[in-house]
Coordinates of C-alpha atoms and ligand atoms in Angstrom, one line a residue:
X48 CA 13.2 7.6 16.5
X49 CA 15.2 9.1 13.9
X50 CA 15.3 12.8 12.1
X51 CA 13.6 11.3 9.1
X52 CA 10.8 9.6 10.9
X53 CA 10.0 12.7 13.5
X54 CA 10.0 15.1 10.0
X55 CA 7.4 12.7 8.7
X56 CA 5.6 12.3 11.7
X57 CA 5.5 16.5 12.0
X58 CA 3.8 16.9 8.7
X59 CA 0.3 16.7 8.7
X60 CA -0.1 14.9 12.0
X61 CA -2.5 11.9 10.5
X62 CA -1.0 11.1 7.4
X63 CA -2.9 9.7 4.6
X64 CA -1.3 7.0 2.6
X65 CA -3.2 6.7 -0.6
X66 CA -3.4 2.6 -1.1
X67 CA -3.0 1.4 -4.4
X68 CA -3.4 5.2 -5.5
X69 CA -7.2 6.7 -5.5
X70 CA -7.9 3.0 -5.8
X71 CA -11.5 3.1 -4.8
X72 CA -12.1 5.3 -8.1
X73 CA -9.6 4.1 -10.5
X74 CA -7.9 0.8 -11.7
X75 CA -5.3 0.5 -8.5
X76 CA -1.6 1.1 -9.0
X77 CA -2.3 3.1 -12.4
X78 CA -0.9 6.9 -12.7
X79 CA -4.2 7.9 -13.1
X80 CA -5.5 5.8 -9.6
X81 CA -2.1 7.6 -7.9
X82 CA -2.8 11.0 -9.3
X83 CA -6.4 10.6 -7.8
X84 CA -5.2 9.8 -4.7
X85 CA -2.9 13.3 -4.5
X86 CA -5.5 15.3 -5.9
X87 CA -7.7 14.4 -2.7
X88 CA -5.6 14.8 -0.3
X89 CA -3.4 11.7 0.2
X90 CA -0.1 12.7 1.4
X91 CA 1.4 9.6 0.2
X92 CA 1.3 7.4 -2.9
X93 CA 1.5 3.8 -1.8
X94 CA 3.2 1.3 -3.8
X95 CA 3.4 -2.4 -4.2
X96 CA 6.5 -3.3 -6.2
X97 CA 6.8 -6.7 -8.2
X98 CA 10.3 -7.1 -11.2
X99 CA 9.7 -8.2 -15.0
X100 CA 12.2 -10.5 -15.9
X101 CA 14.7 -7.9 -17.2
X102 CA 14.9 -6.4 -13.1
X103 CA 12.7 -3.1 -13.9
X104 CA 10.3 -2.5 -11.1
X105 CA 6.6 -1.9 -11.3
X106 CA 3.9 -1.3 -9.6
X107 CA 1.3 -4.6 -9.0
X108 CA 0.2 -5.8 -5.7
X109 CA 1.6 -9.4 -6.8
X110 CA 3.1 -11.2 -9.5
X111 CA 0.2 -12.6 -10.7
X112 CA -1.3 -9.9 -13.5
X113 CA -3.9 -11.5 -15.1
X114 CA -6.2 -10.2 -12.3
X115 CA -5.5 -7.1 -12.9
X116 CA -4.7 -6.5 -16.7
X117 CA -6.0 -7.3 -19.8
X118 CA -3.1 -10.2 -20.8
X119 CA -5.9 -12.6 -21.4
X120 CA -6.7 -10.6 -24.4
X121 CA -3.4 -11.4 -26.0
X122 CA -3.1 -14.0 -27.5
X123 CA 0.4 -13.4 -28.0
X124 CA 0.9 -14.5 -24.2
X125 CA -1.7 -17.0 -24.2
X126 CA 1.6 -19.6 -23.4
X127 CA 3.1 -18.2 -20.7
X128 CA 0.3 -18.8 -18.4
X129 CA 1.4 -20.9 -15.7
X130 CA 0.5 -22.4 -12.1
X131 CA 2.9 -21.1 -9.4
X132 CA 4.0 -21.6 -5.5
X133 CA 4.7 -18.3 -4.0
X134 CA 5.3 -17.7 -0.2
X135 CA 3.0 -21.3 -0.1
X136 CA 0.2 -20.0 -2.2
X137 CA -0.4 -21.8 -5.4
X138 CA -1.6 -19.3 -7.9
X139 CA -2.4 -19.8 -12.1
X140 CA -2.0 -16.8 -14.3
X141 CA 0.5 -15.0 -15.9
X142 CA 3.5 -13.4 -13.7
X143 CA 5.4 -10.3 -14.4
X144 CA 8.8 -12.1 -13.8
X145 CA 8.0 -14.0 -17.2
X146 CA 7.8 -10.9 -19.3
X147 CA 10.4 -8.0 -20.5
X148 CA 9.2 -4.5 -19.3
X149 CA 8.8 -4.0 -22.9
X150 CA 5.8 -6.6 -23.5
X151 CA 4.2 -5.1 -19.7
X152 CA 4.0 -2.0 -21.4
X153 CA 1.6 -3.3 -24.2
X154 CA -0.8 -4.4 -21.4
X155 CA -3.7 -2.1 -20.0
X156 CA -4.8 -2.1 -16.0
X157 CA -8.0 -3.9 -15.7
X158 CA -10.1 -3.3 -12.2
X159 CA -9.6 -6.1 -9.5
X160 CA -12.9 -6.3 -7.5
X161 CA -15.4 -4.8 -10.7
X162 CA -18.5 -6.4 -8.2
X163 CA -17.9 -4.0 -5.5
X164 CA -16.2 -1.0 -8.0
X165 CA -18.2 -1.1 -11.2
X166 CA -17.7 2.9 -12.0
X167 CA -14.0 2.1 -12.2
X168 CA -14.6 -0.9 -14.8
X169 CA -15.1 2.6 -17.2
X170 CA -11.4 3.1 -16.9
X171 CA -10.5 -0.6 -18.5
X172 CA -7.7 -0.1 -20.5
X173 CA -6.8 3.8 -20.2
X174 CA -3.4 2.8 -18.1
X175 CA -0.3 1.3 -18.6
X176 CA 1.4 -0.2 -16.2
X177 CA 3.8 2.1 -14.3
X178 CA 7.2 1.5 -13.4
X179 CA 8.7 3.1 -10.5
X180 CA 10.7 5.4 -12.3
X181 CA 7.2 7.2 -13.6
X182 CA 5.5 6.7 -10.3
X183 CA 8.5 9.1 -8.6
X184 CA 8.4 11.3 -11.5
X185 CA 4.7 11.8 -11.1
X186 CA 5.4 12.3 -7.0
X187 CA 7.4 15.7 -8.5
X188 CA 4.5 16.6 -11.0
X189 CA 2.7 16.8 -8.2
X190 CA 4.4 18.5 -5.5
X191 CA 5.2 21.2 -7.6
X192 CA 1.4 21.6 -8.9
X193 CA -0.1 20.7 -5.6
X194 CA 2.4 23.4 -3.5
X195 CA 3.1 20.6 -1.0
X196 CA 4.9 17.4 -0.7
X197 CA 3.3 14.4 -2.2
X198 CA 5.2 11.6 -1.0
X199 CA 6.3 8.0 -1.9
X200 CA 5.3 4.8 0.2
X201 CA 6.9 1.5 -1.4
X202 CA 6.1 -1.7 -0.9
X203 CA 9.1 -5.2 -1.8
X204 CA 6.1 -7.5 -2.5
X205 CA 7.5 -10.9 -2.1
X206 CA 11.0 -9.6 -1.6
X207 CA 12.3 -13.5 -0.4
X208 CA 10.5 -15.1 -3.5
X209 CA 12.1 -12.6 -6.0
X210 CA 15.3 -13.2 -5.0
X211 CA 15.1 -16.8 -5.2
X212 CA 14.5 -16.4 -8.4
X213 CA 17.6 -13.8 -8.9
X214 CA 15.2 -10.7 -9.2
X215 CA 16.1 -8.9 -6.3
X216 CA 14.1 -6.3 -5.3
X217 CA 16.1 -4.1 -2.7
X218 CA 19.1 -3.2 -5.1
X219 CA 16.9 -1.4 -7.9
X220 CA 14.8 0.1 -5.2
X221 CA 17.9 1.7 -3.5
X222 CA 19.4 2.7 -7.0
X223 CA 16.4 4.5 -7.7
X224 CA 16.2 6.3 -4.6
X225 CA 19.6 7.2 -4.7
X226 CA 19.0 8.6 -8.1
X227 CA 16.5 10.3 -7.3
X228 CA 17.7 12.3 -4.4
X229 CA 15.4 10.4 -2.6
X230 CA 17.6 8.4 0.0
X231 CA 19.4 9.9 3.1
X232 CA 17.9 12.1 6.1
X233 CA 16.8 15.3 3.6
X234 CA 14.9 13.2 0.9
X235 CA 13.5 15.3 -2.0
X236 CA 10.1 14.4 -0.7
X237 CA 9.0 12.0 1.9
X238 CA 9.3 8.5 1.5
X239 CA 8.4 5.5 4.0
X240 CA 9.5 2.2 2.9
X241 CA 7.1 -1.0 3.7
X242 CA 7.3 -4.8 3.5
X243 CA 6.2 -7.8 5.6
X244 CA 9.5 -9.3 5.5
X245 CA 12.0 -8.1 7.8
X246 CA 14.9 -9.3 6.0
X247 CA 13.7 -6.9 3.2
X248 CA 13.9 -4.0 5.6
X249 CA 17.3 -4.8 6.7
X250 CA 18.4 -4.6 3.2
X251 CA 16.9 -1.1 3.2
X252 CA 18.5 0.1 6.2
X253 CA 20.8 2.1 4.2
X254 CA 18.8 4.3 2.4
X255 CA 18.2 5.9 5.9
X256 CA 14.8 6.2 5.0
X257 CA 11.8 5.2 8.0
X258 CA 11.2 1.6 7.7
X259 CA 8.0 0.4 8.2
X260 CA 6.9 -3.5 9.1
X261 CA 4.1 -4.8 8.0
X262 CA 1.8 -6.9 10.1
X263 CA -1.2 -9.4 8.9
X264 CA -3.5 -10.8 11.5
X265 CA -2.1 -14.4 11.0
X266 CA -0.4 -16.2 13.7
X267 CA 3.3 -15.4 12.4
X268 CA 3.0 -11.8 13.3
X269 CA 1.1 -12.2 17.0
X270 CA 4.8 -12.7 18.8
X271 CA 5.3 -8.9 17.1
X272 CA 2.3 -7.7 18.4
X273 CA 2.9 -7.6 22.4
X274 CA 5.3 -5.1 24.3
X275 CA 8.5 -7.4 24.0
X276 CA 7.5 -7.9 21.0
X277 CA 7.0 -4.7 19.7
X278 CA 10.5 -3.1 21.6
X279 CA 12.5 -5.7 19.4
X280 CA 10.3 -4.2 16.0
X281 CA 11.5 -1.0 17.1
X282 CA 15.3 -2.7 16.5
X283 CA 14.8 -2.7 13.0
X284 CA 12.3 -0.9 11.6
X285 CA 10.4 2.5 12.9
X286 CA 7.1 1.7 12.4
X287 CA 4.7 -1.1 11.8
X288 CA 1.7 -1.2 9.7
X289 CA -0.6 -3.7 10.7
X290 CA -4.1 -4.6 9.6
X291 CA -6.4 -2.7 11.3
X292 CA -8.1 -5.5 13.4
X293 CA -5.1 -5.3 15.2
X294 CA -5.6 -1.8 16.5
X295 CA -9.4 -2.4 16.6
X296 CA -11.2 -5.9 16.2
X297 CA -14.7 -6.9 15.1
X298 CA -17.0 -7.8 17.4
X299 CA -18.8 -11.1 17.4
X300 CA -21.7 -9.7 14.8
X301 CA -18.9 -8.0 12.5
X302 CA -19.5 -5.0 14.4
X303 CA -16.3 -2.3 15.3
X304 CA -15.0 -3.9 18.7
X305 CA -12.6 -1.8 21.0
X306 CA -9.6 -0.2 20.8
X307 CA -6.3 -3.0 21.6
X308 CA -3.0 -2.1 23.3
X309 CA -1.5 -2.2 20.5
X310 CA -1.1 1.9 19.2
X311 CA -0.3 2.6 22.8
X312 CA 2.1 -0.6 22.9
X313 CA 3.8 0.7 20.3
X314 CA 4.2 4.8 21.0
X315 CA 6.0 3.5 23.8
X316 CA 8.4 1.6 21.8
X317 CA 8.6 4.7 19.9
X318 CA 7.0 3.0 16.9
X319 CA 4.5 4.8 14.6
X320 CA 1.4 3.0 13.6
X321 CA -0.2 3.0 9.9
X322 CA -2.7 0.4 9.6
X323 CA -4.3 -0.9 6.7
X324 CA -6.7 -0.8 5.2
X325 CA -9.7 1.5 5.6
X326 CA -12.4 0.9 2.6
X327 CA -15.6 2.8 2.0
X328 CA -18.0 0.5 0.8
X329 CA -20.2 -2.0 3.1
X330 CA -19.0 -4.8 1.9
X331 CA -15.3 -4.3 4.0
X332 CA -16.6 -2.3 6.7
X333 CA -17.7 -3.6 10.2
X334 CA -21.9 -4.3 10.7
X335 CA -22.8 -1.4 12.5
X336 CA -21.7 1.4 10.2
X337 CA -23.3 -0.3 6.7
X338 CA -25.8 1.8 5.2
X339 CA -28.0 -0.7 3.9
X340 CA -27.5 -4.3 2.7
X341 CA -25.7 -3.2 -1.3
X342 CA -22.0 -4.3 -0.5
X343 CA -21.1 -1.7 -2.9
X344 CA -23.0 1.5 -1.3
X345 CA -20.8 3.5 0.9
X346 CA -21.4 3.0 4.5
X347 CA -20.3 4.9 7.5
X348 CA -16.5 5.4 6.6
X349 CA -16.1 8.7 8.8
X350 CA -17.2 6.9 11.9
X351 CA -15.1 4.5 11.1
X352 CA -11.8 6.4 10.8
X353 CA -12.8 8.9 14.0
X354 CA -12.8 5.4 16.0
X355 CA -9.1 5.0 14.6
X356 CA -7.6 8.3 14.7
X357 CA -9.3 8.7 18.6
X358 CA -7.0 5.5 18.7
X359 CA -4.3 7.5 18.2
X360 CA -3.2 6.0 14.6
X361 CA -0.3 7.8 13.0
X362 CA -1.4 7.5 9.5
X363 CA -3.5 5.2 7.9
X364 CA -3.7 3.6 4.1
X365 CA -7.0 4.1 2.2
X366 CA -8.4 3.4 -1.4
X367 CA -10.5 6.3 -0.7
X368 CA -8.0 9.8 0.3
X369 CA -10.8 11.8 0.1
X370 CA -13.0 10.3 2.4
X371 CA -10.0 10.0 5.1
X372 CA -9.2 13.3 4.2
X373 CA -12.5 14.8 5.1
X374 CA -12.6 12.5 8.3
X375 CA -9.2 14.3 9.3
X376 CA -10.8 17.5 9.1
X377 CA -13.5 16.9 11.3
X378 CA -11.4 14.7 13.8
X379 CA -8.9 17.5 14.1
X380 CA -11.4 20.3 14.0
X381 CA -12.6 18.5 17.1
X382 CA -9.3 18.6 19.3
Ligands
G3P610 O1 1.1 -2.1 2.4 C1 0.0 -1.9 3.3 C2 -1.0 -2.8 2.7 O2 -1.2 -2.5 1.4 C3 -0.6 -4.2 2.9 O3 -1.5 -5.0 2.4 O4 -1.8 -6.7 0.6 O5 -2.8 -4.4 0.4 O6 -0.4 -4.8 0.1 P1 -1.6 -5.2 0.8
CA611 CA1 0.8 -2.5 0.0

């Protein structure tokens, strides 16, 4: 494991990776949602990276933005909505690579799931779209107003798909971390890279950043998940982040199964593990820690994370920091 990784892995010794930004409270991947996430306690700002057509990055979970802006409202792009094949998944909408960062900036974040989050609905429209250039700035803001080191967790969404289209994703991402002192083993503040494409990773290898490989619960990533597996992970990346039935299952009613090998499986290929992604309300988590039958009450959550961190997760992503936050407290407390 290298210096960067083993200075990560020193600094709070669970680290919270705020998903999306505070994304349970705020539209997700807005300054505001990221700002959230800081403010409690997320010790990372996770980011999903997608290009406009002119090669700026920003910050959307996919392409697709009509589910989460409010470019249905203008008119102005009512033509550039589209049906599109990407990574075998034919979506309609309207996709970032068709506009100029310009014409992103006149759109607003709308929430993604307003069933399950209708509080953050009250937030329609107050955000831009941020650009990566912003997010890092705002990772400064506040790790010189918080008094510790807010760090930056980015995701190349996509990564083959872009550059298909000649929208590269890796190239920006290193300029930017290069020009932002954020590259090499002494980065201004932390920063893990992410994506579930290893090819993306090994385009990243020079930044000398951690490198951290996503893994979904489809059959593509099983070969990953066994010792052999795992050891040839450990070639090219330093830590996976897989979806957390992987470290722990559902049992046959939905309920929280038991613990795999795979945390232990992968210390000993000297791999962190960060899964993804721990939600508050019933509706995501497993049968035996809902509070009640309103998907969009909060059910157990602490219970929840103490199963992971006893585990022995490294990290995990959340779209609620505080509620990881306090479960940290207590776990630790309790060592
Ligand atoms: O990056 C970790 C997790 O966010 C991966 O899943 O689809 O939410 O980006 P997704
Ligand atoms: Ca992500």
């Amino acid at each position: 494991m290298d210096s960067a990784v083993r200075r990560n892995k020193r600094e709070p010794s669970i680290t919270i990776i705020s998903h999306r930004g505070a994304s349970g409270h705020r539209p997700e991947h807005t300054l505001g949602s990221y700002e959230l996430g800081a403010r409690h306690g997320g010790d990372f700002i996770e980011i999903d990276l997608v290009s406009t057509s002119d090669g700026h990055l920003i910050a959307r979970h996919e392409p697709e933005i009509g589910g989460t802006t409010d470019v249905a409202e203008h008119p102005e792009f009512a033509d550039r909505r589209t049906t599109r094949t990407i990574d075998d998944r034919e979506r309609t909408g309207w996709f970032a690579e068709d506009f100029t960062l310009a014409e992103i900036k006149t759109l607003r974040a709308t929430e993604r799931i307003p069933d399950i989050r209708p509080d953050n609905t009250g937030h329609n429209g107050a955000y831009e779209i941020p650009t990566l250039q912003e997010i890092i700035d705002l990772a400064g803001k506040l790790t010189a107003e918080l008094g510790r080191r807010v760090g930056i967790y980015p995701e190349t969404k996509h990564p083959a798909y872009h550059a298909s289209i000649g929208l590269e994703l890796e190239p920006p991402l290193i300029a930017a971390l290069h020009g932002n002192g954020l590259a090499g083993p002494e980065p201004r503040v932390p920063v893990f890279l992410q994506s579930f494409e290893r090819e993306s990773l090994a385009k990243l290898r020079e930044t000398e950043l951690p490198l951290v490989f996503l893994m979904g619960t489809q059959e593509h990533w099983r070969p990953f998940t066994t010792p052999d597996g795992l050891a040839e992970v450990a070639s090219f990346a330093d830590a996976i982040g897989p979806a957390k039935d992987l470290v722990i299952g559902r049992g046959p009613e939905g309920t929280l199964g038991e613990p795999t090998s795979l945390v232990d499986d992968a210390h000993a290929a000297g791999l962190l593990v960060h899964p993804h992604t721990f939600r508050s309300e019933n509706r995501f988590l497993p049968a035996d820690l809902h509070s009640g039958a309103d998907p969009t009450a909060y059910g157990s959550f602490a219970a929840e994370y103490e199963e992971f961190f006893a585990a022995g997760v490294d990290g995990v992503f959340t779209d609620h920091s505080r509620h990881a936050f306090l479960a940290r407290e207590i776990f630790l407390e309790g060592d």
